[in-house]
Short mmCIF file of C-alpha atoms in Angstrom, two decimals:
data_model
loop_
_atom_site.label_atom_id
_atom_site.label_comp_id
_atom_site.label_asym_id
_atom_site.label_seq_id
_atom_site.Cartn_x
_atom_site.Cartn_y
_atom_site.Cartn_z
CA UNK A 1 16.60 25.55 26.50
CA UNK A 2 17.35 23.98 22.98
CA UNK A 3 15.30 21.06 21.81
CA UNK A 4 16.42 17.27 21.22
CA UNK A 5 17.58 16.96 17.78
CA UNK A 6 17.97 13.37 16.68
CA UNK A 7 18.38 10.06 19.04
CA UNK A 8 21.14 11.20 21.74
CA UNK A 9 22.66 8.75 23.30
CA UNK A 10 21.52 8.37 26.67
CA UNK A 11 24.93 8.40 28.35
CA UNK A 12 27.80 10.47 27.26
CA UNK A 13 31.01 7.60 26.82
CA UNK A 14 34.07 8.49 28.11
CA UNK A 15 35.87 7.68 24.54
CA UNK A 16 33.72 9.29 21.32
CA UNK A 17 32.50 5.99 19.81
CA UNK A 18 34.62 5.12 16.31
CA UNK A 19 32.73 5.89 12.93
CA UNK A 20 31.08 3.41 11.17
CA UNK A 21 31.27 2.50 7.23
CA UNK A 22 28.12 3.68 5.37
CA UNK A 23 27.92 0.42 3.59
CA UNK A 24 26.08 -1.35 6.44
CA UNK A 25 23.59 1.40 5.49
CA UNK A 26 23.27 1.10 2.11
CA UNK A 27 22.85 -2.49 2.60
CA UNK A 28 19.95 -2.30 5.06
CA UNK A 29 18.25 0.83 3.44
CA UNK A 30 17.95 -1.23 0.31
CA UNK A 31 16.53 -4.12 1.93
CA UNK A 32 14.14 -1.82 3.86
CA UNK A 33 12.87 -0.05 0.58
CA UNK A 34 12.31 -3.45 -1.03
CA UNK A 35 9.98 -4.53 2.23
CA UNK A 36 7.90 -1.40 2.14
CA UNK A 37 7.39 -1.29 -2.18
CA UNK A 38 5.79 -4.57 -1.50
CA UNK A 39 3.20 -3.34 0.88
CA UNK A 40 2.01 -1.12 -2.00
CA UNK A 41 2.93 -2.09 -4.69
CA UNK A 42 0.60 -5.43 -5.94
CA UNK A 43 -2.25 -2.76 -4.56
CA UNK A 44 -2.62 -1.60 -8.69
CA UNK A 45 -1.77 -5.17 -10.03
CA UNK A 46 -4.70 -7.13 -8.34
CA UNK A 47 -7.35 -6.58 -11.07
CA UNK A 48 -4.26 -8.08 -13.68
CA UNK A 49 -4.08 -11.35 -10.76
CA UNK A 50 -7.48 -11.73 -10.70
CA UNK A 51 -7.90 -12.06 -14.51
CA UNK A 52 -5.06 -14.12 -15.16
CA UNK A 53 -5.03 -16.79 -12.11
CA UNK A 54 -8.30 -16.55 -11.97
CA UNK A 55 -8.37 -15.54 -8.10
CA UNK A 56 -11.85 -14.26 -6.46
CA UNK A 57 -12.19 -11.19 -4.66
CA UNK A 58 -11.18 -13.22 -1.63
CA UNK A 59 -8.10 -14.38 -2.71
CA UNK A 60 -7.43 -10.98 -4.03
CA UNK A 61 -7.86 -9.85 -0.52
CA UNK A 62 -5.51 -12.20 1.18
CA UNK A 63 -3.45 -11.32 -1.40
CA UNK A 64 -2.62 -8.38 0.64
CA UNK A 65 -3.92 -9.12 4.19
CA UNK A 66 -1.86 -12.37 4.54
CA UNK A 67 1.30 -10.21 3.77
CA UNK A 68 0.12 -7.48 6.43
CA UNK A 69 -0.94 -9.98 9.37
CA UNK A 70 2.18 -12.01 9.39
CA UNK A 71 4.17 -8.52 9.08
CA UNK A 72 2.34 -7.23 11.96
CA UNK A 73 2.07 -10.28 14.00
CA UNK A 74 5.80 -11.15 14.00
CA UNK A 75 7.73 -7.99 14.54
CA UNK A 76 8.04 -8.03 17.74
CA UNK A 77 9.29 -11.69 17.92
CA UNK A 78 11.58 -10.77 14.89
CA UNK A 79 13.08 -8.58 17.13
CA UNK A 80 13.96 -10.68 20.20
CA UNK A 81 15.33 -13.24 17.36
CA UNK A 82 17.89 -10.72 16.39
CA UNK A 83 18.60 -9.29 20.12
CA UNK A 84 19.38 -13.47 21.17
CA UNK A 85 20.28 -14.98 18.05
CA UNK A 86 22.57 -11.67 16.29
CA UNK A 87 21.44 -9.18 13.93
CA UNK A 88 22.91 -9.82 10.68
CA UNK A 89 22.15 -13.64 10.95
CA UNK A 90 18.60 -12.79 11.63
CA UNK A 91 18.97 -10.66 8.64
CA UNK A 92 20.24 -12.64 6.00
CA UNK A 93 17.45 -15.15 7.27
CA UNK A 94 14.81 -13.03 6.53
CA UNK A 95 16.20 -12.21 3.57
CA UNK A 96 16.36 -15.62 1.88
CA UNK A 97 12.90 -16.51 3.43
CA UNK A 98 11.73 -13.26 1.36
CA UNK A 99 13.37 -13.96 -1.70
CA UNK A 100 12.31 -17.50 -2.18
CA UNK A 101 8.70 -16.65 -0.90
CA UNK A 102 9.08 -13.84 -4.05
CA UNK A 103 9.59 -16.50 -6.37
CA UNK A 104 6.71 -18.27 -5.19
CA UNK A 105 4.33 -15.80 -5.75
CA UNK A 106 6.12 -14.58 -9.28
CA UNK A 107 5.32 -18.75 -10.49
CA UNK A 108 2.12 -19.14 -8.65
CA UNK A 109 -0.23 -21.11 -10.81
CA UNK A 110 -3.24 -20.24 -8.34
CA UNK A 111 -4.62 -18.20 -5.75
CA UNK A 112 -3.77 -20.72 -2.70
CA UNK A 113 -0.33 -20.88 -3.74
CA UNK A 114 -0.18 -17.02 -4.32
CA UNK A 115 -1.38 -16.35 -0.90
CA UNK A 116 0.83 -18.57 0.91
CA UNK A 117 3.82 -17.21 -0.55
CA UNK A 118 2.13 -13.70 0.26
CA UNK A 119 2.13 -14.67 3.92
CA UNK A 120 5.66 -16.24 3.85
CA UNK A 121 6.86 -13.08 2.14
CA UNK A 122 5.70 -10.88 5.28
CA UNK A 123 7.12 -13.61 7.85
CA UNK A 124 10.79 -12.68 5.94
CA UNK A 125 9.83 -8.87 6.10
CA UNK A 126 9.19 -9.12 9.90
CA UNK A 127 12.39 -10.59 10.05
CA UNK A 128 14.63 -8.44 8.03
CA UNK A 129 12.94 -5.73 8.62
CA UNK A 130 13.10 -5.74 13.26
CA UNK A 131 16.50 -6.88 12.12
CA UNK A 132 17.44 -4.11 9.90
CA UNK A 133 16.86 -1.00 12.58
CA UNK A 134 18.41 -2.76 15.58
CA UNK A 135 21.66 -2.93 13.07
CA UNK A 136 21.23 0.37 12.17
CA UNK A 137 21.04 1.29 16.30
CA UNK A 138 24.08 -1.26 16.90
CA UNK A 139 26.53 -0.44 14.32
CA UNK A 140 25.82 3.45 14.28
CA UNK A 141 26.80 4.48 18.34
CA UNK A 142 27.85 8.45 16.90
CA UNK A 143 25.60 10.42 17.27
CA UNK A 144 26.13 12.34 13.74
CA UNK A 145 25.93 9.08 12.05
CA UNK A 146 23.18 7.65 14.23
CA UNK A 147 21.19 10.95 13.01
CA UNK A 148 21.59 10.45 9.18
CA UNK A 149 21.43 6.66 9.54
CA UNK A 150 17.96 6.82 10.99
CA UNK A 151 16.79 9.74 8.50
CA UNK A 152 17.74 7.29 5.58
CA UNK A 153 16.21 4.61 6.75
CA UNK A 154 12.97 6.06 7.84
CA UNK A 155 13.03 8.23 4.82
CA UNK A 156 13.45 4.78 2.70
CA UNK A 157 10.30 3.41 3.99
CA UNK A 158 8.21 5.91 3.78
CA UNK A 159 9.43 6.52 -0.24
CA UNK A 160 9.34 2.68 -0.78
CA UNK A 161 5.21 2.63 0.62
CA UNK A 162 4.35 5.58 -1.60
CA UNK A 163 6.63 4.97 -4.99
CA UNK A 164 5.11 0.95 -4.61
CA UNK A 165 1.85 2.34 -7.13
CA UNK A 166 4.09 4.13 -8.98
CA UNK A 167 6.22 0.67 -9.81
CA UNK A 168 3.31 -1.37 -9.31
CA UNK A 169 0.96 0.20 -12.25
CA UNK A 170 4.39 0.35 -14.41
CA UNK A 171 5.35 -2.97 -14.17
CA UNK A 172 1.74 -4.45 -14.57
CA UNK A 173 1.32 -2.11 -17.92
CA UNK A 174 4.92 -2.81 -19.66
CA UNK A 175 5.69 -6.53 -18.29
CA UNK A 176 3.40 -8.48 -16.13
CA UNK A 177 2.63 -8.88 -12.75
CA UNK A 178 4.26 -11.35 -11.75
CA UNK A 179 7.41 -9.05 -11.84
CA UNK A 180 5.87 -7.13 -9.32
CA UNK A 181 7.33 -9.87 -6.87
CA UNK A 182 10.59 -11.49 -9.47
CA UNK A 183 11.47 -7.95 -9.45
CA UNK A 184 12.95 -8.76 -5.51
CA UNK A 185 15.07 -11.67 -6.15
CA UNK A 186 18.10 -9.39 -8.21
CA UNK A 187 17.42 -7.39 -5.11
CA UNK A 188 17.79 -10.12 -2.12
CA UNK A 189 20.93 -11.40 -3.90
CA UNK A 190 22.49 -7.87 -4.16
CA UNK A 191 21.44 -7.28 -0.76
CA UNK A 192 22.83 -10.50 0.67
CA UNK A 193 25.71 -10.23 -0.51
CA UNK A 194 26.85 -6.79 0.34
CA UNK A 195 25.63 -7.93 4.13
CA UNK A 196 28.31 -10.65 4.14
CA UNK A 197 30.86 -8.75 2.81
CA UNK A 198 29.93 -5.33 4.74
CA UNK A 199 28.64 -6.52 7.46
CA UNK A 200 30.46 -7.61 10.44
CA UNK A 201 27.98 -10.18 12.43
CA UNK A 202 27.61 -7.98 15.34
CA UNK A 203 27.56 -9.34 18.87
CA UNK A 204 24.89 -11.78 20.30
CA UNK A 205 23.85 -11.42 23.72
CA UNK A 206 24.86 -14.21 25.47
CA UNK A 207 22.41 -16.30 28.03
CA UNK A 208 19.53 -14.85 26.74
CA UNK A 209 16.16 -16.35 26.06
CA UNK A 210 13.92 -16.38 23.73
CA UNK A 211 10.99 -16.73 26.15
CA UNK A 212 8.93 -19.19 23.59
CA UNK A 213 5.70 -19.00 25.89
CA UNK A 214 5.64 -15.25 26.03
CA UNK A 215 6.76 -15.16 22.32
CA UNK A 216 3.53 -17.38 21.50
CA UNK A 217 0.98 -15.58 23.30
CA UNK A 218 2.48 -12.22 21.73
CA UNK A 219 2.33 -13.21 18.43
CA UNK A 220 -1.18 -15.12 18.56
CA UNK A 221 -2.41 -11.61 20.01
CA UNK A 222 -0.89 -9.68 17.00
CA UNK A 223 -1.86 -11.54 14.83
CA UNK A 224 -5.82 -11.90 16.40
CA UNK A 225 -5.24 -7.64 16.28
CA UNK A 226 -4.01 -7.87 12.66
CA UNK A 227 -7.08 -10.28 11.53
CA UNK A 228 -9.43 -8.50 13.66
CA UNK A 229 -8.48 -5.32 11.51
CA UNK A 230 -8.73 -6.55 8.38
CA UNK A 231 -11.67 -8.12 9.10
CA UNK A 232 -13.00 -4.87 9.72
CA UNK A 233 -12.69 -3.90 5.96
CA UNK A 234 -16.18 -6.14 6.21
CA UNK A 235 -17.83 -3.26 7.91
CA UNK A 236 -17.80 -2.55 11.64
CA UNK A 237 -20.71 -5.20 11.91
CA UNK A 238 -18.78 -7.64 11.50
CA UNK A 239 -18.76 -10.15 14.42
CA UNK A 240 -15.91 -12.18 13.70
CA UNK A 241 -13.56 -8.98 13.73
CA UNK A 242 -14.81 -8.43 16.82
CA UNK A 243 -14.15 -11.54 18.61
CA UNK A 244 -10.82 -11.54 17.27
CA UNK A 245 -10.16 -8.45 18.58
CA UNK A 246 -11.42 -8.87 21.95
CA UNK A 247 -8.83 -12.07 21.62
CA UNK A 248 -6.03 -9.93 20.87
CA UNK A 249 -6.95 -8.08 24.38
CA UNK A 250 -7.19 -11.00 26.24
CA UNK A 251 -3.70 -12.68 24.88
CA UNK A 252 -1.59 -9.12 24.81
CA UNK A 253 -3.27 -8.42 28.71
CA UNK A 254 -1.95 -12.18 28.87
CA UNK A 255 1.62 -11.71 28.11
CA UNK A 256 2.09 -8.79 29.52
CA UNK A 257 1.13 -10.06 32.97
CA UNK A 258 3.38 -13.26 32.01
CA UNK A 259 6.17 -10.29 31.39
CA UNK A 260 6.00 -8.45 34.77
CA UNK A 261 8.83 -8.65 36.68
CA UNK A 262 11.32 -10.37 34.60
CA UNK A 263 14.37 -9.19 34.69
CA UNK A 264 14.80 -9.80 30.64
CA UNK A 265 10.74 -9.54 29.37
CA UNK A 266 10.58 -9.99 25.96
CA UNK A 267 7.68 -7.31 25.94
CA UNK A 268 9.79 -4.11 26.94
CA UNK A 269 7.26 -2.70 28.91
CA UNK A 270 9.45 -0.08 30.57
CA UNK A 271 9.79 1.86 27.84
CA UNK A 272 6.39 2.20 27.38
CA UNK A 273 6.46 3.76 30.70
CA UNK A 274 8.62 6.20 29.13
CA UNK A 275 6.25 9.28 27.51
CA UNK A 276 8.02 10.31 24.89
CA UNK A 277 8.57 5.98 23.69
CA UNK A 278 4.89 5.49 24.07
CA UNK A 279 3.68 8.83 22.39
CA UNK A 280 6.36 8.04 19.31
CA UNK A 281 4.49 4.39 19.34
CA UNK A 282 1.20 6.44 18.96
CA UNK A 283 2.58 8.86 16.45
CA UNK A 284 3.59 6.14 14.36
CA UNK A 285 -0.02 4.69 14.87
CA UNK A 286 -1.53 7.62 13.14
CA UNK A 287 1.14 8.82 10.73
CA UNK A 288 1.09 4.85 9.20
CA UNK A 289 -2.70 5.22 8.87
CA UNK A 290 -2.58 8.29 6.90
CA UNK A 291 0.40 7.40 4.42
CA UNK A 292 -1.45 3.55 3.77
CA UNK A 293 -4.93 4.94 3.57
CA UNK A 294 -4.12 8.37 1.18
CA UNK A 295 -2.75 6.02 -1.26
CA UNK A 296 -6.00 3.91 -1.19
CA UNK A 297 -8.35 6.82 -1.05
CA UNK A 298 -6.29 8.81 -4.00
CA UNK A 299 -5.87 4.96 -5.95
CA UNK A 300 -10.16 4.94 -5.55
CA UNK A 301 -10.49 8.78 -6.62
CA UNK A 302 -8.24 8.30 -9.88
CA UNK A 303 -9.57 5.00 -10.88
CA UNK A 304 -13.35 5.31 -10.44
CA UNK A 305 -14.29 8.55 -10.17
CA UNK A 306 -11.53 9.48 -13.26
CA UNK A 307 -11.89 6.15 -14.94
CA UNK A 308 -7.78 6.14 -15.24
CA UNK A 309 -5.74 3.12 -15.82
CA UNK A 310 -3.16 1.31 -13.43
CA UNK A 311 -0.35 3.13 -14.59
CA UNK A 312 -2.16 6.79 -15.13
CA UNK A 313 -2.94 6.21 -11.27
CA UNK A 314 0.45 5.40 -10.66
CA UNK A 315 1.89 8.28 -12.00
CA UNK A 316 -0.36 10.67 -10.72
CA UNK A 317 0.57 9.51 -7.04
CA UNK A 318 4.07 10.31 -8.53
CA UNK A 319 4.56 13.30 -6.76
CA UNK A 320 3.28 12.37 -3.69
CA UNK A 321 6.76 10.08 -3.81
CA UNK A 322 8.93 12.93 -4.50
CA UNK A 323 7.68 15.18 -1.90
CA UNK A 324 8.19 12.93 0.34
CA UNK A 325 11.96 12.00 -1.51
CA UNK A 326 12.94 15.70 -0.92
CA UNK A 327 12.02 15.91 2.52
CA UNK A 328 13.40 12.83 3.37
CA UNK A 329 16.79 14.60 1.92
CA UNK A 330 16.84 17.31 3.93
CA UNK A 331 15.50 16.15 6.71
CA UNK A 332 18.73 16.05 8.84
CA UNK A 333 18.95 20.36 8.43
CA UNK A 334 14.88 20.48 9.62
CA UNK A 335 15.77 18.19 12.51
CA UNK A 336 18.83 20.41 13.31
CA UNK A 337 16.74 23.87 12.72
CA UNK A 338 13.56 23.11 14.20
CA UNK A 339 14.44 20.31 16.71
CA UNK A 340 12.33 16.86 16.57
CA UNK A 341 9.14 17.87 18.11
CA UNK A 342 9.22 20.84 15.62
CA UNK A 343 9.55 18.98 12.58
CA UNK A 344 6.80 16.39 13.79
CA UNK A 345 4.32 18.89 14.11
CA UNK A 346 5.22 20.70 11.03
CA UNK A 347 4.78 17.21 9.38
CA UNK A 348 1.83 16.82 10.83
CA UNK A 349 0.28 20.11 10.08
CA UNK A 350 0.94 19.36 5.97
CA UNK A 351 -0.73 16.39 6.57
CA UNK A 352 -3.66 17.76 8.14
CA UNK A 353 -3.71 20.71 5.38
CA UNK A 354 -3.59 18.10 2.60
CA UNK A 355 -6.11 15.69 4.21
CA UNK A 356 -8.56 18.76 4.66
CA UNK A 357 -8.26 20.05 1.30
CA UNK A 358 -9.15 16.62 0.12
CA UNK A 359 -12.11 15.86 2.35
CA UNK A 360 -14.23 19.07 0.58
CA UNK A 361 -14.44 16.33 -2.30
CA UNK A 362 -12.76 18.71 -5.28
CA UNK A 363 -13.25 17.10 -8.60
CA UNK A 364 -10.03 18.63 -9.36
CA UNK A 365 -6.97 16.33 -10.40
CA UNK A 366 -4.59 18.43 -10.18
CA UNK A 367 -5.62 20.31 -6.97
CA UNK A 368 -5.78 16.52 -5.67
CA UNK A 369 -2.43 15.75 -6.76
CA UNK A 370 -0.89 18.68 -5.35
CA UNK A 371 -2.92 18.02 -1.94
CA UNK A 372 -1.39 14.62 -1.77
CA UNK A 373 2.07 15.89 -2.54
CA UNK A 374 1.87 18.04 0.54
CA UNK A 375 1.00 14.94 2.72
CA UNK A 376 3.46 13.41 1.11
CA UNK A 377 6.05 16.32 2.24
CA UNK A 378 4.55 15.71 5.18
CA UNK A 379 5.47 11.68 5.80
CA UNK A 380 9.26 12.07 6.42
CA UNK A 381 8.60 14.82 8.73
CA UNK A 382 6.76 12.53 10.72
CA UNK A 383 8.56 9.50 10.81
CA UNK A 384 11.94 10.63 11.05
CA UNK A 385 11.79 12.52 14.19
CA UNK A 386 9.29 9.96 15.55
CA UNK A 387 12.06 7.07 14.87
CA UNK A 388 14.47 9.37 16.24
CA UNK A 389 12.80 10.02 19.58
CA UNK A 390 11.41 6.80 20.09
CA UNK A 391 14.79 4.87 20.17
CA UNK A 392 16.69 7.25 21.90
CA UNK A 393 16.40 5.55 24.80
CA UNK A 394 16.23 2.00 23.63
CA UNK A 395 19.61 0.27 24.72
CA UNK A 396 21.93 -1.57 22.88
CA UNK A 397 21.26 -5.31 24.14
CA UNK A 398 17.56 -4.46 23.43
CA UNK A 399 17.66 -3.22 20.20
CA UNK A 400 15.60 -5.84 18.42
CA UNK A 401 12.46 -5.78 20.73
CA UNK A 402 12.75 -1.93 21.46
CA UNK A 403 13.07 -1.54 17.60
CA UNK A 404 10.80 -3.94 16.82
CA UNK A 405 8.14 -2.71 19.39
CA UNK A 406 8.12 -0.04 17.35
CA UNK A 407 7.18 -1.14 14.16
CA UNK A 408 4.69 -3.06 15.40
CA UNK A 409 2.81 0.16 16.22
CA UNK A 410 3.50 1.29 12.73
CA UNK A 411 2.14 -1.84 10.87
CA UNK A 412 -0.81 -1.62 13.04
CA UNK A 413 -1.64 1.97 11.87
CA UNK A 414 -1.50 0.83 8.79
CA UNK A 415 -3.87 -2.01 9.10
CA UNK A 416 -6.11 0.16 11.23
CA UNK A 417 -6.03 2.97 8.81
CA UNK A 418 -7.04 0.90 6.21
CA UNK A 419 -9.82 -0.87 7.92
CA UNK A 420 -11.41 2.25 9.36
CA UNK A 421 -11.08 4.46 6.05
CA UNK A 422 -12.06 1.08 4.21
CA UNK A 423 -15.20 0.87 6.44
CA UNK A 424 -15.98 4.84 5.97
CA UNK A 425 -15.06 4.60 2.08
CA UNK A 426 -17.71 1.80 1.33
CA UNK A 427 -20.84 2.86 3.87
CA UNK A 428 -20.08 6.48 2.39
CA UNK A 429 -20.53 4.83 -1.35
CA UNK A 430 -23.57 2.56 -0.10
CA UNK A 431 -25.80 5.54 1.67
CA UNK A 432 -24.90 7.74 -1.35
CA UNK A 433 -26.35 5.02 -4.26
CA UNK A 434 -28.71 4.67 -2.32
CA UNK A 435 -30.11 8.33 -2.53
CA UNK A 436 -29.62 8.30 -6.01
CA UNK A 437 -26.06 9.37 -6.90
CA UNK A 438 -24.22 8.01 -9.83
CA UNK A 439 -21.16 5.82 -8.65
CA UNK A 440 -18.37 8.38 -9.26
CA UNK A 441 -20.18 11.11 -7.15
CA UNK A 442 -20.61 8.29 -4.28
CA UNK A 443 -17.25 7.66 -4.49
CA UNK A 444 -15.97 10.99 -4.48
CA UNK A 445 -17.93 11.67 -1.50
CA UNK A 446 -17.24 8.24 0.34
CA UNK A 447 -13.11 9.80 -0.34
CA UNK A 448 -13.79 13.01 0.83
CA UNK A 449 -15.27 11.38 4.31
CA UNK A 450 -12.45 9.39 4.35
CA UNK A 451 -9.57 12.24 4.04
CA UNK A 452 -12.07 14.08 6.50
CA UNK A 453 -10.86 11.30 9.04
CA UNK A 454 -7.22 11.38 8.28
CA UNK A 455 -7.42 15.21 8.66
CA UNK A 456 -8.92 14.28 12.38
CA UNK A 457 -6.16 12.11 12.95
CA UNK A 458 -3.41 14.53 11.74
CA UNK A 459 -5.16 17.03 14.00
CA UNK A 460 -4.73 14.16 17.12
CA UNK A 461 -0.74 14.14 15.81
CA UNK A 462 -0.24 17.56 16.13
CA UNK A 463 -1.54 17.28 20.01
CA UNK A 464 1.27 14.60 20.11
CA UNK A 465 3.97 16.30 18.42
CA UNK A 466 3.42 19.03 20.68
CA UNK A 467 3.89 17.23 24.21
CA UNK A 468 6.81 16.19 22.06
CA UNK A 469 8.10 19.08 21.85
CA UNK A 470 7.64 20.05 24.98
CA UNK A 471 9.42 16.53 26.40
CA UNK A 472 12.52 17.18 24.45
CA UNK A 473 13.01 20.57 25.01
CA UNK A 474 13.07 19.07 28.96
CA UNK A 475 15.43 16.08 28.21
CA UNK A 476 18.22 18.15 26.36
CA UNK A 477 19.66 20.08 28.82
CA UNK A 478 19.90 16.42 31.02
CA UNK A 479 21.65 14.69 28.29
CA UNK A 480 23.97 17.17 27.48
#
């Protein structure tokens, strides 16, 4: 038996579909890259906001929370909008919501108006972004080009999330911050137009609806999950996390009983009774969570423990980018070679080697550096094959919601990451002061306990990438 490779399609047509142009690629990819350097990348420019606004620590907060929880809240709708209402104008609408809500925040006079333009950027990047990998699945039906098509654009994304620092403490230190967000509108414009002129507007499915009540209730209990999260970064004490997460499992049980039996749900829940949809959805969980949190916990280490500036940090999470660059390159030969469960759990076992170095708390930079370079390696090889798998059997017509199903698992893991590492970081720190240790010893250990976690939960993705494995080495031989 050989194992699945990349995304076959699930029925072989009669006729070998036509091959696509690449530019619909390059167009997407770019806009992809853009979405995921601003997750990151105001992380190293908040201490510059605060001083120049002024903004207090909870403003600097929402700075990046109200981008995350309309992000994660949205996806899912973002991608029914694109399945009813066509792909590339959902698209170019997310686009332009982006780019003006960039400007916004690049002029903001004050922290209100800097987190409301925060929040309308990640409404645009739910958008664009559900849009952007149902194109990808539309325009790109062979199966060669479906393979490097997914590659690159899971390989931009995870590049875009770790290089964001890198830009971040480089644009703070040589311009301003505000140019962390201006820095999209040359972007959105280039972007916009190579989608009219490269893009064909791809097919709308006719008679379909967007199912407004069940789109309410889903996105209310997304974005309860998403607040309840980052309410967490309070500590797990907090009570008004916890009501909002018991919310977002009474409004997501909600929907999906309002879903049941339709013949055109806009929750997709038979593909999560597919195993190898739901444990991608799961992979993606974790493997978000460790790529969003190693940033943080490395961002802590250099800062405060090494007392190194915005940009220092930057570059020192440098490699951690390129590792993950040169995988992403060659990703297409590991898929090939080692099939897509293989590469998963090789992925996963460089994170779990990185993460454990890491969580002995080495006052080493350089062995630290090198550890987060081989998570880094380590990203691609997770989230191609996990893209891969997980939409191979997401049709067509469903593209959006399948699609964008899937990236709501993702931006969860990243919000859950960061509230549980968060949570472990700063009761590490507290106990440790308290017994006497001087702040950059607390906070080495409070990193240390929190790479010990991400270690567990690369340990938890190799189970995964296993049954993977095993799945796909099953399903081959039926699809061929």
């Amino acid at each position: 038996m050989t194992e699945q490779t990349l995304a076959p399609p699930t029925e072989q047509a009669p006729d070998a579909p036509a091959k696509a142009p690449w530019t619909t690629l390059v167009v997407v990819g770019v806009a992809q890259l853009m979405v995921m350097l601003d997750s990151t990348v105001v992380n190293v420019a908040l201490p510059s906001i605060g001083g120049d606004l002024p903004a207090d620590q909870t403003g600097l907060q929402w700075t990046i929370s109200g981008y995350v929880l309309m992000f994660g809240s949205l996806l899912l709708f973002g991608g029914r909008v694109s399945d009813v209402f066509g792909r590339r104008r959902t698209f170019l609408t997310g686009l332009t919501l982006f780019a003006v809500a960039s400007a916004l925040c690049g002029i903001a006079g004050n922290q209100e108006l800097l987190v409301a333009g925060r929040a309308a950027q990640g409404v645009g990047a739910a958008l664009l972004s559900a849009a952007a990998l149902s194109i990808i699945l539309e325009v790109y039906q062979d199966e060669e080009q479906r393979k490097i098509a997914l590659t690159a654009w899971s390989g931009l994304g995870v590049i875009g999330a770790t290089i964001g620092v890198v830009l971040g403490g480089l644009i703070v230190t040589a311009i301003n911050w505000r140019w962390a967000f201006l820095i999209n509108l040359p972007v959105s414009v280039a972007a916009f137009v190579g989608a009219l002129r490269s893009m064909s507007p791809l097919r709308t499915a006719s008679g379909r609806k967007l199912r407004f009540p069940s789109a309410v209730v889903s996105t209310a209990g997304l974005a309860a999950l998403s607040f309840g999260l980052i309410r967490l970064h309070e500590g797990f004490g907090d009570t008004t996390a916890w009501i909002s997460l018991g919310a977002a499992v009474v409004l997501l049980a909600l929907v999906t009983f309002m879903e049941l039996g339709k013949d055109d749900p806009l929750l997709p829940l038979h593909l999560l009774r597919k195993p190898t949809y739901w444990l991608s959805s799961i992979g993606l969980l974790l493997v978000a969570s460790v790529m969003i949190s190693s940033s943080f916990l490395a961002s802590m280490y250099f800062q405060q423990v090494h007392g190194m500036s915005a940009f220092v940090t930057g570059l020192s999470l440098l490699p951690m980018g390129l590792a993950a660059l040169v995988v992403a390159m060659v990703a297409p030969v590991l898929a090939g070679a080692l099939g897509l469960g293989g590469m998963y759990a090789v992925g996963a076992t460089l994170q779990l080697v990185g993460a454990g170095v890491l969580a002995t708390g080495t006052d080493s930079v350089w062995l630290t550096i090198v550890a987060l370079a081989v998570i880094g390696a380590g990203l691609p090889a997770c989230f191609v094959p996990l893209f891969g798998i997980g939409t191979s059997h997401v049709k067509v017509e469903e593209s959006g919601v399948g699609s964008g199903l899937l990236n709501t698992f993702n931006e969860s893991g990243a919000a859950l990451g960061i509230a549980v590492i968060g949570t472990i970081l700063a009761t590490s720190v507290d106990g440790r002061l308290k017994e006497g240790a001087s702040a950059a010893d607390a906070t080495t250990s409070g990193v240390a306990n929190g790479f010990l976690a991400l270690a567990v939960c690369s340990a938890v993705a190799i189970v995964i990438a296993l049954a993977l494995r095993h799945l796909t080495r099953d399903e081959q031989p039926a699809a061929a």
